[in-house]
XYZ file of C-alpha atoms in Angstrom:
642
model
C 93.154 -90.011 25.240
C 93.179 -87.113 22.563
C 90.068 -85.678 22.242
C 88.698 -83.817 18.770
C 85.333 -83.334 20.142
C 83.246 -84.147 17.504
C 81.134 -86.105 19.883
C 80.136 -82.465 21.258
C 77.229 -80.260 19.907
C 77.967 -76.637 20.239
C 75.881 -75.629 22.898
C 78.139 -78.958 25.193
C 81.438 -77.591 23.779
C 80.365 -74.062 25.035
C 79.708 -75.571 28.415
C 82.627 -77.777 28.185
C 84.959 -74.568 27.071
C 83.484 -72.508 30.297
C 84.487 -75.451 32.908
C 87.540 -75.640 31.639
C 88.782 -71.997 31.376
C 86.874 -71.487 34.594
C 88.846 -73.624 36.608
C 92.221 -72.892 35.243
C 91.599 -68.901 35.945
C 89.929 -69.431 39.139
C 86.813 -67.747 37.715
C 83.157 -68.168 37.168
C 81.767 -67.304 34.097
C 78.365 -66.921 33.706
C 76.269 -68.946 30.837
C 73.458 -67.339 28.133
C 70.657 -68.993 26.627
C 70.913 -70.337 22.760
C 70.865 -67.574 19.999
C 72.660 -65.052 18.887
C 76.092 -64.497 21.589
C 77.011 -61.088 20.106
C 80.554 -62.308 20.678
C 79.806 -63.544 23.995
C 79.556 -67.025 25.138
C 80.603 -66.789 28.813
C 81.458 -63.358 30.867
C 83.219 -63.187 34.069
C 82.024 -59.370 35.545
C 84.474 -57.145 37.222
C 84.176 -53.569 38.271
C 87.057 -52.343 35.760
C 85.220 -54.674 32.912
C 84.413 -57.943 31.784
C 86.556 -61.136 31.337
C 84.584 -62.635 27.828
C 85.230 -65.860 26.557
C 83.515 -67.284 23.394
C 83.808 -70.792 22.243
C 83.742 -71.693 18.571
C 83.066 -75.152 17.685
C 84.808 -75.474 14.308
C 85.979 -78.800 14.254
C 84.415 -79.722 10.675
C 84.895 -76.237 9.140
C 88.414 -75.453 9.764
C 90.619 -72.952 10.364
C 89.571 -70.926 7.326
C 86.342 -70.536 8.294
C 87.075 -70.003 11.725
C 89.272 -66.606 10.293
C 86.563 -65.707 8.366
C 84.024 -65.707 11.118
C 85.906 -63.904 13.821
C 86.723 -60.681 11.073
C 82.742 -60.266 10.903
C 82.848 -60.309 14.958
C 85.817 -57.518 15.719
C 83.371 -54.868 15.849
C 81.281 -56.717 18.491
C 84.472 -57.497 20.362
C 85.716 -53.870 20.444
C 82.045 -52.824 21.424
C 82.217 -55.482 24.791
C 85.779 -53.480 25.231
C 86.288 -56.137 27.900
C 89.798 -56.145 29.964
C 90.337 -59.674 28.633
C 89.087 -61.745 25.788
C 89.536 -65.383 25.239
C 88.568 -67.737 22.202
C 88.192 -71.380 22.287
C 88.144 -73.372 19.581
C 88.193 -76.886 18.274
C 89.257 -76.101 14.941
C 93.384 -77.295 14.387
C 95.870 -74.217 15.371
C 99.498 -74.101 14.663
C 101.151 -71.274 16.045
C 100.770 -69.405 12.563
C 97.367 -69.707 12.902
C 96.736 -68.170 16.743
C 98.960 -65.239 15.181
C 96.852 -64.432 12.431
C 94.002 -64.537 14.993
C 95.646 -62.392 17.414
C 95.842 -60.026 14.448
C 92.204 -60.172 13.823
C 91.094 -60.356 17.355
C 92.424 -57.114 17.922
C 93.808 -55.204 21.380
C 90.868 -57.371 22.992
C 93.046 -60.210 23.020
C 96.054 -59.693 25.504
C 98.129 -62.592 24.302
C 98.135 -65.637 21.917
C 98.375 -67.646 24.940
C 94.660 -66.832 25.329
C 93.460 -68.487 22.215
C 92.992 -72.219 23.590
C 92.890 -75.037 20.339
C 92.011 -78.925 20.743
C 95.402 -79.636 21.840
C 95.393 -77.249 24.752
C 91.554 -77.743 25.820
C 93.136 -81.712 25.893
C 95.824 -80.639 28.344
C 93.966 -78.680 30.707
C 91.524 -82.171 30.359
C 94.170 -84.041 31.799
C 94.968 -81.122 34.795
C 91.205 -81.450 35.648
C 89.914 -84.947 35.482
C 86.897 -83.924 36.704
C 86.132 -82.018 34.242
C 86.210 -84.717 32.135
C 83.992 -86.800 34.141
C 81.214 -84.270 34.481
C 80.975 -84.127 30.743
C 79.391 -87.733 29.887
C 79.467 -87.415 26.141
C 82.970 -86.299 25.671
C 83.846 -90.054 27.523
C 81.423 -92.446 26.282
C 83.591 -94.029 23.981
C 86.693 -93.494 26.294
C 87.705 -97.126 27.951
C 90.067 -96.019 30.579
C 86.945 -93.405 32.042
C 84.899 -95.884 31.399
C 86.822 -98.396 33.792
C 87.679 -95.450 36.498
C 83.893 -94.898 36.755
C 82.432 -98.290 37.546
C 85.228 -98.935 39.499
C 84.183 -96.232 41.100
C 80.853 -97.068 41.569
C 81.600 -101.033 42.401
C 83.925 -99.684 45.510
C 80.635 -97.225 46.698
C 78.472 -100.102 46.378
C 80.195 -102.683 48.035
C 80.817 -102.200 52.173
C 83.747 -100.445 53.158
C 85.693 -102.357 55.851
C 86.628 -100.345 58.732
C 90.056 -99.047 59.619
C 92.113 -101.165 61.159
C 94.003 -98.970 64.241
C 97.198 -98.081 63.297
C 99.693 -99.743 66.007
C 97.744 -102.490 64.372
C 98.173 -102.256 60.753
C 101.773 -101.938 61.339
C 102.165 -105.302 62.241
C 100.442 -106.482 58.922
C 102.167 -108.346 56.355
C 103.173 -105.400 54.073
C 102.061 -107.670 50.475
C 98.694 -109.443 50.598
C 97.365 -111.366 47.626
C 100.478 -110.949 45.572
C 100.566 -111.136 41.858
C 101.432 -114.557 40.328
C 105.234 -114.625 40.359
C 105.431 -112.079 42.001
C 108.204 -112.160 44.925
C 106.671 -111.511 48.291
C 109.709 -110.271 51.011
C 109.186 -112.700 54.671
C 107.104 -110.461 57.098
C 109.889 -110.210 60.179
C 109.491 -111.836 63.394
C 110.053 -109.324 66.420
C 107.191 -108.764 68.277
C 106.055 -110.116 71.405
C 102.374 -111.371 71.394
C 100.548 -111.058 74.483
C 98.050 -113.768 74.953
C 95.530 -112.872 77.104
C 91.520 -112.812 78.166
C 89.444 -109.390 78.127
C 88.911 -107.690 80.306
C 89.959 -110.075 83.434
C 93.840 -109.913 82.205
C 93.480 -106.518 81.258
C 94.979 -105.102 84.617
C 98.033 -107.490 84.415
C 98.612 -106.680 80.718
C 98.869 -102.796 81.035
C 101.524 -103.736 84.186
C 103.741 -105.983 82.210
C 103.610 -104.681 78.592
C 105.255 -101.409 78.873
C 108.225 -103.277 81.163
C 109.103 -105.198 78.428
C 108.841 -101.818 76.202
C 111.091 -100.196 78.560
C 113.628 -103.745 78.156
C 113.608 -102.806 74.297
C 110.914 -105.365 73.207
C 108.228 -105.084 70.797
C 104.721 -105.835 71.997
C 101.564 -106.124 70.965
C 98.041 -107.531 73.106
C 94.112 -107.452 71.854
C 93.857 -104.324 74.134
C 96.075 -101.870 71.828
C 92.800 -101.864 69.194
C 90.809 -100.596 71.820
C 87.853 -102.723 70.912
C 86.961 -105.581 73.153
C 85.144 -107.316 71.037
C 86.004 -109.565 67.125
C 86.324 -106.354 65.237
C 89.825 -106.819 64.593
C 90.002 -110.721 64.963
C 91.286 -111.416 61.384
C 93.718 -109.000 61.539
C 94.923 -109.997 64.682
C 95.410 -113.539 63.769
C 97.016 -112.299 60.357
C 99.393 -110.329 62.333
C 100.121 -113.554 64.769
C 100.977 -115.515 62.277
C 103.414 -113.317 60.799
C 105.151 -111.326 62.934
C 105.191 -113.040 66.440
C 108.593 -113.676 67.474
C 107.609 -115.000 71.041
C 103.981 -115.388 72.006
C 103.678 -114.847 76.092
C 100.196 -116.881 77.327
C 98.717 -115.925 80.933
C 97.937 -119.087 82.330
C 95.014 -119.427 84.712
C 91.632 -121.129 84.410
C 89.571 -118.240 84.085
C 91.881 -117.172 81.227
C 91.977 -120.448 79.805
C 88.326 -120.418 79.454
C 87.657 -117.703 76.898
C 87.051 -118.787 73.519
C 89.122 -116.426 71.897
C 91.874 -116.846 73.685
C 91.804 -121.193 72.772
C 91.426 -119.661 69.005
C 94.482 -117.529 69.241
C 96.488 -120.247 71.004
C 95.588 -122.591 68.086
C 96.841 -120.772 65.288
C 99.992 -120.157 68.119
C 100.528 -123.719 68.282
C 100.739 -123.724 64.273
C 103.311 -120.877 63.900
C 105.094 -122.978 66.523
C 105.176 -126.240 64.299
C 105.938 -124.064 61.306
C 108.898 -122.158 62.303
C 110.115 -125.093 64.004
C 110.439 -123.248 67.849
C 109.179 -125.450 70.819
C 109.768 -122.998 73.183
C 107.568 -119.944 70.811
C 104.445 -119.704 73.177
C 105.819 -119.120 77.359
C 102.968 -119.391 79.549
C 102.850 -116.659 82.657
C 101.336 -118.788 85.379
C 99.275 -115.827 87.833
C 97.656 -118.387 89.752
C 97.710 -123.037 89.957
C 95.223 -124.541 87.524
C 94.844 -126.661 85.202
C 96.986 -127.360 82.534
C 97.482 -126.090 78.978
C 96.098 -128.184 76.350
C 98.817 -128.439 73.372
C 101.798 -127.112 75.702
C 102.826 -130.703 77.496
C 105.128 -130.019 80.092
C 105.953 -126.423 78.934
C 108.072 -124.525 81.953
C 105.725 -121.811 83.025
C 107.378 -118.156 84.262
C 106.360 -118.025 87.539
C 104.136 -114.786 88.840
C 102.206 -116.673 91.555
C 104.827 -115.887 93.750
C 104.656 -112.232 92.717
C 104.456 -109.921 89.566
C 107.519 -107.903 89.985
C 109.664 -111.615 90.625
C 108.087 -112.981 87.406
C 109.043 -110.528 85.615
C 112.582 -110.694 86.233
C 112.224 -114.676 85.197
C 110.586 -113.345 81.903
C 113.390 -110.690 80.747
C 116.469 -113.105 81.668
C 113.682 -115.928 79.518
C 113.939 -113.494 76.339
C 117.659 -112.705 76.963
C 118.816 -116.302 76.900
C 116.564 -116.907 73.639
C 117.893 -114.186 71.998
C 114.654 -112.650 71.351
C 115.658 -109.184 68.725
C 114.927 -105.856 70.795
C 115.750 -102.542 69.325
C 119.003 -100.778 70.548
C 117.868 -97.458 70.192
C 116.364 -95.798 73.275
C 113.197 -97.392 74.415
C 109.661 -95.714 73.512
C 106.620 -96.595 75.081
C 103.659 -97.277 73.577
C 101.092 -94.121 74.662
C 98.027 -96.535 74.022
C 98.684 -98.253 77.550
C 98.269 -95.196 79.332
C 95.295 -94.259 77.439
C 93.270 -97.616 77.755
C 94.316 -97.645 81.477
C 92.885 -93.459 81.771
C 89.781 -94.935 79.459
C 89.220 -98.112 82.313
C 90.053 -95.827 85.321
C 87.553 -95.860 88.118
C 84.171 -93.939 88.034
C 83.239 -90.940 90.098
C 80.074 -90.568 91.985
C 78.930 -86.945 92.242
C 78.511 -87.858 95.853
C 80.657 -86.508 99.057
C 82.715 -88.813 100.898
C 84.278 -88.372 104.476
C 88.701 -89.376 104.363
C 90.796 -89.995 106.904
C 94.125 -88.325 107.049
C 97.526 -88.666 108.554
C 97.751 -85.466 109.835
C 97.235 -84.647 113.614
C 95.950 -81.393 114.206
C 97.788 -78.718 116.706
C 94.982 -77.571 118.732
C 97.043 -75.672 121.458
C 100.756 -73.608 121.502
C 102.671 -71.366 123.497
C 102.114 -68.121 122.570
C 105.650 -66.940 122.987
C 109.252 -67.902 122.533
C 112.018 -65.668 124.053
C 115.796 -64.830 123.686
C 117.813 -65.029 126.837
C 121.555 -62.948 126.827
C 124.391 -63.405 128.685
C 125.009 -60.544 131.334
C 128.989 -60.557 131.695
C 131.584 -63.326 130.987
C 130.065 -66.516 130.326
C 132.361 -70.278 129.297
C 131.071 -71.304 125.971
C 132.028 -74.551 126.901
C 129.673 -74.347 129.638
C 127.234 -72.702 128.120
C 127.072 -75.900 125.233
C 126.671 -78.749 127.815
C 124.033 -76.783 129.626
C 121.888 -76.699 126.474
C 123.024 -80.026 125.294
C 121.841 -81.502 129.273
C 118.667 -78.911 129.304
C 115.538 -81.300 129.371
C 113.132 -78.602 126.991
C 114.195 -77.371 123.443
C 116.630 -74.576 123.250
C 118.992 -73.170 120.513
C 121.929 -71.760 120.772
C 121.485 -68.065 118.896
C 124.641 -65.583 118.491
C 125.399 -64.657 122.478
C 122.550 -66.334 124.099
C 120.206 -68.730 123.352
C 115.975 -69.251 122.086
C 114.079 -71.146 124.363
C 110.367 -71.187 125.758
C 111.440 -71.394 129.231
C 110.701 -68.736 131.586
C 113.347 -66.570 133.469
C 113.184 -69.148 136.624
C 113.857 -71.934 134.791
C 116.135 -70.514 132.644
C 118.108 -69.292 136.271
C 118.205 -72.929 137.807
C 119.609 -75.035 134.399
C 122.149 -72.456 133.388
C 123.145 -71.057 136.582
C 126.713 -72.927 135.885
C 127.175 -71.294 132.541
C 126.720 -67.825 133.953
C 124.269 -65.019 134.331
C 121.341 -65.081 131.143
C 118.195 -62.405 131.243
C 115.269 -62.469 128.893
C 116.220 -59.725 126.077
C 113.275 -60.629 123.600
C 109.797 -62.128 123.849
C 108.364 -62.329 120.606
C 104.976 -63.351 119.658
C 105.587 -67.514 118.302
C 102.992 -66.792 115.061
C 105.056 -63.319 114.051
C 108.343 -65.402 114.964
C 107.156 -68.459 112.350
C 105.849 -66.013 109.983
C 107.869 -63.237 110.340
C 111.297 -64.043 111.802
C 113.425 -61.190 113.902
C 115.167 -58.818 112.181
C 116.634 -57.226 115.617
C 118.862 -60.560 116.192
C 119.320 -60.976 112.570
C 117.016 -64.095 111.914
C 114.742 -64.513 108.767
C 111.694 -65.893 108.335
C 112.830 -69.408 107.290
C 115.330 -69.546 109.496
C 112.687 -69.015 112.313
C 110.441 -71.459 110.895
C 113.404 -74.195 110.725
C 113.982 -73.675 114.508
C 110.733 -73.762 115.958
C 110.591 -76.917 113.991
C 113.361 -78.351 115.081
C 112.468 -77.548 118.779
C 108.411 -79.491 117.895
C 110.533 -82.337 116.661
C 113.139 -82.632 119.947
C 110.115 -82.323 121.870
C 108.492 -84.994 119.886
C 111.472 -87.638 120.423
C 111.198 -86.942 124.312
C 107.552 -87.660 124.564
C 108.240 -91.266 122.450
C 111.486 -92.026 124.226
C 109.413 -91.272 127.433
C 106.300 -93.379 126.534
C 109.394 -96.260 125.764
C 108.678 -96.934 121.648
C 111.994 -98.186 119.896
C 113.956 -95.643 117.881
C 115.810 -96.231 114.590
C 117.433 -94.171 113.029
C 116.505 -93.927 109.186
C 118.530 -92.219 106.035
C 116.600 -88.788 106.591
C 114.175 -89.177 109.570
C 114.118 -90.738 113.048
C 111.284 -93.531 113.431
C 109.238 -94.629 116.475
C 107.817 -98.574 116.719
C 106.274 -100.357 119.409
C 107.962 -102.193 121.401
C 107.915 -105.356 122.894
C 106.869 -103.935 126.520
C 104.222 -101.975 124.982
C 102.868 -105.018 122.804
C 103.169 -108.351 123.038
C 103.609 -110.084 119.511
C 100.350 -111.033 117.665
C 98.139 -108.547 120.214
C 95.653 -106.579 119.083
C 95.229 -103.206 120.036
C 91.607 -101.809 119.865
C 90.759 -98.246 118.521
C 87.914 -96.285 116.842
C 85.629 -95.957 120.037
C 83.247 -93.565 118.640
C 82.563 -95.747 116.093
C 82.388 -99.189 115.309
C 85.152 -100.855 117.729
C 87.926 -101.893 115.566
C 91.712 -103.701 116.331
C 94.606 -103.866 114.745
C 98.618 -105.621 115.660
C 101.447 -103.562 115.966
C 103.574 -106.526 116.551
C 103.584 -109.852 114.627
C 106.146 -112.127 112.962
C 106.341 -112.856 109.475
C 109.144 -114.813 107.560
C 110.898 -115.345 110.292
C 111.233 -112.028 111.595
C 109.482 -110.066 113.490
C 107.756 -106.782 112.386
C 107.195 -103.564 114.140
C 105.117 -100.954 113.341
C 106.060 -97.128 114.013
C 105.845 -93.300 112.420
C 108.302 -90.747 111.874
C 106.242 -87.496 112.563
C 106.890 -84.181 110.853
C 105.252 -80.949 112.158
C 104.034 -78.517 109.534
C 102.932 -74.675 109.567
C 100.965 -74.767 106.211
C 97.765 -74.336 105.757
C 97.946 -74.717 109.542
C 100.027 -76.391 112.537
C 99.932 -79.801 112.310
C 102.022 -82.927 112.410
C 102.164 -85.205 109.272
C 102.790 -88.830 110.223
C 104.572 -91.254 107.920
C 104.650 -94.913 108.540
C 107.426 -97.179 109.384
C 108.109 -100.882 109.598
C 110.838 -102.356 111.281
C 112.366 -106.454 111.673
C 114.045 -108.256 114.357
C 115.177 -111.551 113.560
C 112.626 -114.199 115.350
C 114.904 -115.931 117.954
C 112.179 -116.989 120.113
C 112.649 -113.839 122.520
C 109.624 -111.216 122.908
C 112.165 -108.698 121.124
C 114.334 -110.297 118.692
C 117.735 -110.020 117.330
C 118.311 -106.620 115.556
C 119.026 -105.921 112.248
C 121.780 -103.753 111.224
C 121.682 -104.451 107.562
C 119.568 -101.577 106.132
C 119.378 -103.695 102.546
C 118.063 -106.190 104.185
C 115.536 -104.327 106.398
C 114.714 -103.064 102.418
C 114.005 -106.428 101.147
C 111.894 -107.427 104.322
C 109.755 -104.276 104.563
C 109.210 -104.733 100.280
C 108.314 -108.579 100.586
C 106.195 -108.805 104.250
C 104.205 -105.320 103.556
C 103.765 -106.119 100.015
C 100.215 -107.560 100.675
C 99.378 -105.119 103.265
C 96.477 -103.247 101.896
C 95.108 -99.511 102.697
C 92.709 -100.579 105.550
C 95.419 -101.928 107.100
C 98.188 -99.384 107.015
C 94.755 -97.425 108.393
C 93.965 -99.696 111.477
C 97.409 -99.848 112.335
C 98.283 -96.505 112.265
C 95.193 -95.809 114.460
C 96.061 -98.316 116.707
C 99.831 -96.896 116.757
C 97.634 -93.346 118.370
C 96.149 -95.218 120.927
C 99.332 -96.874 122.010
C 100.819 -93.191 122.054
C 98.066 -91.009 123.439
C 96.365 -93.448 125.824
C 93.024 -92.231 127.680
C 93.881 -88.773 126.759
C 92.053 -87.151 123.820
C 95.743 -84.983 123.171
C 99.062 -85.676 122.871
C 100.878 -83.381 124.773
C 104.457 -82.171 123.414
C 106.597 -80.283 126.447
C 108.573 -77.387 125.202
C 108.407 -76.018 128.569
C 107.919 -76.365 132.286
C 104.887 -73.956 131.620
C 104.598 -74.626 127.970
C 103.334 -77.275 125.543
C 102.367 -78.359 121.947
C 98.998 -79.937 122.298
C 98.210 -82.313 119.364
C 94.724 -84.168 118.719
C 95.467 -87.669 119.340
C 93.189 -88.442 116.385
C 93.751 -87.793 112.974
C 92.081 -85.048 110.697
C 89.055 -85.820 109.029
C 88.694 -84.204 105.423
C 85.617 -84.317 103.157
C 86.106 -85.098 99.443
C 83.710 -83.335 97.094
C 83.011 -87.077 95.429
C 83.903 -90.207 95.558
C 84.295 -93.854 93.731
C 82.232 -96.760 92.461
C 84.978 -99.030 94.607
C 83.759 -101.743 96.835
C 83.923 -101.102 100.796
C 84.162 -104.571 101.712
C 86.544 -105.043 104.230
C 85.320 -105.942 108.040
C 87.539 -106.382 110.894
C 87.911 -109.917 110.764
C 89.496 -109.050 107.652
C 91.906 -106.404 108.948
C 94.781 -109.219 108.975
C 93.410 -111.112 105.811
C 96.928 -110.867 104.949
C 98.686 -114.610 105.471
C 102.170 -113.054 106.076
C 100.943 -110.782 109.192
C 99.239 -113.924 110.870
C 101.047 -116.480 113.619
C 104.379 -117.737 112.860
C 104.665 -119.331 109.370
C 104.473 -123.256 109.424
C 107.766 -123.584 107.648
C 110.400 -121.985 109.160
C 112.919 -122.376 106.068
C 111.022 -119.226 104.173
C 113.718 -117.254 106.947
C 115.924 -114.920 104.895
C 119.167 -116.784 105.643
């Protein structure tokens, strides 16, 4: 709308002209009181002068007066001698007219562009709304103002909905309440719903979603708004309804139970008749219950039997449906990751006493020597003798590193030829040092006193009779079937509450064995690390077994019978698996020498952790073997891997 501002007495046009000049100079000009303006109706101070502006509200009196009036004023003007002087008017300019001002004006005036008429005051209008608005009687008769104010103050009154989460709103339909006629494009189907009951599914939900993610597929659950409550219920349902492809229901009683869930699953059971798809909603059956009402005789996937089988079911479900997944390279929705950090367990500002697997070295030689050959020796001879010597020894450029004295060393190489200690260096400056004189760094060094821990460590298990296997990297140790009969329990934590644990037990049709591979350490002391090991035999009714040389198949086994082994019980066992080795001593006791030895705490280290969790401690030792698979043979012998 073209304003002539008639509706404006002088003293609002003044205001009105100093808003408007204001804001499209980026200054502020200050405002006088009503009389005389000595050619002054707003002034903007500056240290080289004064920016002036002076409005003239001529509207009825025209241009002529308007000329008339400013030659009485040039003498006030050149008396402000401002640096720049600007006239407002709402007389009718053409561009004759702002000339003939100019003229009048005098060197005041530093362009024509600086004389602003109706038609520009109405343009800057339009560049500042706002204006406008603050300035009531320039708008009351103005319908489009009129209509952007009290719709304005309608959308202030009335309460504002919330926002709805993003990863949500993208799955709403993109045209709601359509004009009439107008044509509204089919919201597409290709997102997976998850179905599911908060928070009790919760755990299962932030396994399986991102899987499917990772597979290509689009999902969406409840737990992506981040609100476990009916904030977002509408929206959810609106988003259900149009843009669920395939809607995947977790099926167990507790589940089944929740209100919202039966709501959700109703308006499921709709989309279902409307898009014509029997097969829309696939229940995920975690545990046997009742069944689904509305469903029939739907075929459940199956994750009783285990998450990481259903799964599989699930993807080669969606494949043979045909259900759309993008073909760009997958991305993951972050939200998982930060409801699962947001549900993540407590800390209690409280210390807490762990157990490790690390076995402390509490005694070593304090040397290690280099023996030389004196005269002609057989290499030949010399490599069998070290190969048949019973203690560690390396062969190192013309002689050899052991921790055998010079008697020893005498008697087992005597048919090799003549050897005399050359060196005998310090076994901490060896580890941490090396020996420069024979040319050995400091990793090398560490590497073979290593090496000679871990020879002595296979003697001392081959010795005590545990069965060895041979693994990809490492060499494990398991108890055998003359150290443990099958199903025995071996007791262990006597300075505590007494506790027992098997090493030995069958499972599937095999039987299992437990054992460590044990890896000595120099940082941030000596110590072995133990790492535990299960090995199969396939049950053939003999205290042994049959061996297995399939290593994908000793995979499988050690992934499906351990599967429901939980902490306490890799714990118990691997105690018990110390008491088997050590015995009555308090040590383990690793022979490097006739006169020297690694001695190793039989029990493990014992850290302290500055806090520790809100988790339940409810195991006992009845429940040690809770675990059906690790109990007795199983009743049906057909669950043997063939």
């Amino acid at each position: 709308m073209a304003y002539d501002f008639s509706s404006l007495s002088h003293n609002e046009f003044e205001d009105l002209a100093r808003d408007l000049i204001g804001r499209e100079i980026d200054k502020r000009f200050e405002a006088f009181a009503e009389g005389p303006d000595d050619a002054m109706d707003g002034r903007h101070a500056l240290a080289d002068g004064d920016i002036v502006l002076q409005a003239k509200h001529y509207y009825r009196s025209g241009f002529s007066a308007l000329k008339s009036k400013m030659k009485n004023e040039r003498a006030a003007i050149d008396g402000l001698a401002p640096t720049r002087y600007i006239l407002v008017t709402s007389a009718s300019l053409t561009p004759n007219n702002k000339t003939v001002l100019a003229e009048i004006v005098g060197p005041a005036l530093q362009t024509p562009g600086d004389i602003f008429g109706p038609g520009d005051l109405n343009a800057l209008l339009r560049k500042y709304p706002e204006v406008e608005k603050a300035h009531q009687k320039l708008w009351a008769q103005s319908t489009p103002v009129l209509k952007s104010v009290i719709k304005e103050a309608f959308e202030e009154a009335l309460a504002k909905p919330g926002p709805v989460p993003p990863v949500l709103a993208n799955l709403l339909p993109t045209a709601q309440g359509p004009a009439p006629g107008a044509a509204v494009e089919p919201a597409k189907r290709d997102t997976i719903f998850l179905l599911k009951a908060s928070p009790i599914d919760d755990e299962f939900a932030l396994w399986l979603a991102p899987k499917l993610e990772a597979e290509g597929y689009r999902v969406f659950a409840d737990i992506l708004t981040l609100q476990p409550g009916d904030k977002w219920r509408r929206q959810v349902n609106q988003a259900l309804q149009y843009r669920a492809v395939k809607v995947l229901l977790v099926w167990r009683d507790a589940t089944l139970a929740d209100q919202h869930l039966q709501d959700d699953l109703d308006i499921a059971l709709e989309v279902a008749k409307e898009i014509d798809d029997p097969r829309f909603i696939i229940p995920l059956r975690l545990e046997q219950g009742k069944k689904v009402k509305g469903l029939g005789d739907a075929m459940p996937v199956d994750f009783v039997r285990g998450w990481g089988e259903g799964v599989d079911g699930l993807l080669d479900a969606l494949q043979r449906q045909k259900i759309p997944r993008s073909g760009s390279p997958a991305v993951i929705d972050p939200n998982w990751e930060i409801f699962r950090r947001r549900g993540a367990v407590p800390l209690i500002n409280q210390a807490e006493r762990l157990t490790s697997n690390w076995l402390r070295a509490a005694e070593a030689p304090d040397v290690i020597r280099y023996y030389e050959s004196i005269g002609a020796i057989d290499s030949r001879l010399l490599d069998r003798a070290v190969e048949q010597f019973k203690y560690p020894c390396t062969l190192q450029s013309a002689g050899f590193i052991t921790f055998a004295d010079q008697t020893e060393v005498d008697m087992a190489f005597a048919s090799a030829g003549r050897f005399r200690m050359k060196h005998e260096v310090p076994l901490l400056d060896f580890v941490n040092k090396g020996f420069p004189k024979l040319g050995i760094e400091r990793q090398v060094a560490s590497n073979l006193v290593i090496a000679m821990i871990k020879k002595a460590w296979f003697a001392f298990c081959r010795e005590k009779g545990f069965v060895e296997y041979h693994y990809s990297n490492a060499i494990g140790f398991h108890a055998s079937a003359a150290q443990v009969r099958t199903g025995q329990r071996i007791p262990w934590g006597r300075q505590g509450d007494q506790r027992s644990s098997m090493l030995r037990n069958v499972a599937k049709g095999h039987i299992w064995q437990f054992g460590v591979t044990a890896m000595p350490y120099f940082w941030p002391f000596w110590h072995l690390k133990l790492k535990a090991r299960v090995l199969f035999s396939v049950d053939n009714n003999t205290p042994a077994g049959l061996d297995i040389e399939d290593a994908k198949k000793l995979h499988r086994l050690r992934r499906s019978v351990c599967k429901g082994w939980r902490n306490k019980q890799w714990h118990g066992r691997m105690l018990a698996f110390l008491e088997l080795l050590s015995g009555e001593s308090p040590n383990i006791r690793l022979t490097l020498a006739r006169d020297a030895e690694l001695v190793i705490d039989a029990a493990p280290m014992l850290f302290t952790s500055p806090v520790s969790t809100a988790l339940p401690d409810v195991l006992d030792a009845e429940e040690e073997e809770a675990d059906i698979s690790t109990l007795g043979r199983p009743e049906n012998d057909d669950e043997a891997d063939a």
